[in-house]
Amino acid sequence: MTVAATTLDCRGMPCPRPIIELARHLTDVEPGAVLGVASDDPAARHDVPAWCRLRQQEYAGEETAPDGVPVYLVRRLS
Amino acid sequence: MIYPAVYLDAASAEPLHPAARDVLAAGVERGYADPRRLHGPGRDARLLLDNAREVVAASLGVRRDEVLFTTSGTAAVHAGLLGLAPSTNSAVVTTAVEHQSVLDAASWAGLPVRSVEVDATGRADAGSVAAATRAGRTGLVVVQQANHEVGTVQPVDEIAAGLDGVPLLVDACASMGRLPLPAAWTAVAGSARKWGGPGGVGVLVVRRTARWRYPFPAPDPTERTDHGFTHVPGALAAAAALQAVVAERDDVGARQRELIDLVRARVVAIPDVDLVGDPVERLPHLVTFSCLYVDGEALVTELDRRGFGIASGSACAVDTREPSRVLGAMGALTHGNVRLSLTRDATREDVERLLDVLPGVVSDLRAEVAL
């Protein structure tokens, strides 16, 4: 199981806010570490992987927070 | 009311074709009566309606008695799907990027759906469609000729060749008139306002040999009739527009293709833009791209303020939280999305004006969120 070093709480934020937060905070984790994005915005399911493709980072899958909200995992490559 | 100075949303509705204007007026004047009546005005309306059917048939290369008029492209898809699907025991096989009308009709009828994934350009693989039809009982395959959001053309002929007798409904709502019909199909649906006909008119072409039944309340469902009372002036104007669009399609299509190539070339120079759809196997007049970190609604509003009427598939721009299924299925960025589609008389100047303002609009919107 992939473990996020830090998870951003983007609950309640409409698109594209979760992606903006992701871009701002990826450098909060070390290269090789994983940043989680907790988001209940349905667009995030598509946009987190698409952001990883555009920004050459690794999309590391999806988990579920205890409150049922999806957490999208991004491994910082650079 | 002030209309956008440059209208770049022909894929939602093309302005009425000049060839249809007089015809529409004449149709309103002379085609008001019930075409089934035996009096003079009824005969006039019947003549105009027969003529409309004949012209649509000739423009599409099909038989006159295969052409049915509906009240919209959506209604044509509904009538095609519901009229061809044999029973709720067999599935509808379709792709992940079809128009909502396909899913709605299947779900309304309680038909199970097997959906085939698409690649990053939005294309479904013919072998995967064939495999999906063999994966269980299949009553019908529904595939669009070209995608309404990203323009990618599906390999319909190849798909048709692998179906082993399962009926095929082609949704040609985005492409009818702009592309020749595919070779093999059971029924085809089209939407007049997307080729420059009036709104409120759709076309459903059903092969004579097809086992299609009229799927709505009717005394005799085996009778092939239009959907509801036919809008005679609308059908006539739609036919005139289709005839004109087919006649000019090589010239207009080539010009539009060149302008879209220009947009594609210039848009990729804007940082962090996801250019979507097949660059070559596509509708001639349409391009879609998504701008990272930009709110689609803000982008459309700002472009409108500057005189450009453009559509967006982003959730925030279409008053729903759900992002575009099409963009999602392709793995494309769903926010900050713009769909630009050219009218038949769009000019290079129109397009260049947009391309000149677009980078600034995008960077201003990004600056607002400090990115």
PDB file of C-alpha atoms in Angstrom, chain A residues 13 15-17 19-20 23-24 40-44 46-47 49-51 53-55, chain B residues 272-274 292-295 315-316 321-323 328 331-335 369-371:
ATOM      1  CA  MET A  13     -13.321  22.766  -3.237  1.00  0.00           C
ATOM      2  CA  CYS A  15     -12.559  22.248  -9.831  1.00  0.00           C
ATOM      3  CA  PRO A  16      -9.889  23.358 -10.582  1.00  0.00           C
ATOM      4  CA  ARG A  17      -9.025  24.275  -6.944  1.00  0.00           C
ATOM      5  CA  ILE A  19      -5.394  20.753  -8.861  1.00  0.00           C
ATOM      6  CA  ILE A  20      -4.149  24.240  -8.002  1.00  0.00           C
ATOM      7  CA  ALA A  23       0.536  22.182  -7.908  1.00  0.00           C
ATOM      8  CA  ARG A  24       1.276  24.531  -4.994  1.00  0.00           C
ATOM      9  CA  ASP A  40     -14.891  15.089  -3.247  1.00  0.00           C
ATOM     10  CA  ASP A  41     -14.949  16.952  -6.561  1.00  0.00           C
ATOM     11  CA  PRO A  42     -15.770  14.380  -9.292  1.00  0.00           C
ATOM     12  CA  ALA A  43     -13.445  16.158 -11.762  1.00  0.00           C
ATOM     13  CA  ALA A  44     -10.411  15.413  -9.564  1.00  0.00           C
ATOM     14  CA  HIS A  46      -9.707  12.617 -14.029  1.00  0.00           C
ATOM     15  CA  ASP A  47      -7.722  15.761 -13.445  1.00  0.00           C
ATOM     16  CA  PRO A  49      -3.911  11.749 -13.312  1.00  0.00           C
ATOM     17  CA  ALA A  50      -4.065  14.225 -16.233  1.00  0.00           C
ATOM     18  CA  TRP A  51      -2.042  16.752 -14.216  1.00  0.00           C
ATOM     19  CA  ARG A  53       0.827  13.322 -17.231  1.00  0.00           C
ATOM     20  CA  LEU A  54       1.180  17.011 -18.114  1.00  0.00           C
ATOM     21  CA  ARG A  55       3.675  17.769 -15.313  1.00  0.00           C
TER      22      ARG A  55
ATOM     23  CA  ASP B 272       0.232  23.767 -19.853  1.00  0.00           C
ATOM     24  CA  VAL B 273      -2.470  23.253 -22.445  1.00  0.00           C
ATOM     25  CA  ASP B 274      -3.813  19.760 -23.080  1.00  0.00           C
ATOM     26  CA  LEU B 292      -4.435  23.730 -16.671  1.00  0.00           C
ATOM     27  CA  TYR B 293      -5.459  25.639 -13.481  1.00  0.00           C
ATOM     28  CA  VAL B 294      -8.162  27.604 -15.323  1.00  0.00           C
ATOM     29  CA  ASP B 295     -11.848  27.559 -14.428  1.00  0.00           C
ATOM     30  CA  ALA B 315     -18.170  20.735 -15.254  1.00  0.00           C
ATOM     31  CA  CYS B 316     -18.056  24.250 -13.811  1.00  0.00           C
ATOM     32  CA  ARG B 321     -20.456  19.010 -10.829  1.00  0.00           C
ATOM     33  CA  GLU B 322     -19.905  16.084 -13.185  1.00  0.00           C
ATOM     34  CA  PRO B 323     -17.022  16.597 -15.601  1.00  0.00           C
ATOM     35  CA  GLY B 328     -12.628  11.737 -18.644  1.00  0.00           C
ATOM     36  CA  GLY B 331      -7.721  10.701 -19.770  1.00  0.00           C
ATOM     37  CA  ALA B 332      -7.780  14.365 -20.771  1.00  0.00           C
ATOM     38  CA  LEU B 333      -7.820  17.279 -18.371  1.00  0.00           C
ATOM     39  CA  THR B 334     -11.485  18.117 -17.744  1.00  0.00           C
ATOM     40  CA  HIS B 335     -11.186  21.619 -16.268  1.00  0.00           C
ATOM     41  CA  VAL B 369      -5.017  32.131  -8.534  1.00  0.00           C
ATOM     42  CA  ALA B 370      -1.339  33.130  -8.199  1.00  0.00           C
ATOM     43  CA  LEU B 371      -0.037  30.483 -10.592  1.00  0.00           C
TER      44      LEU B 371
END
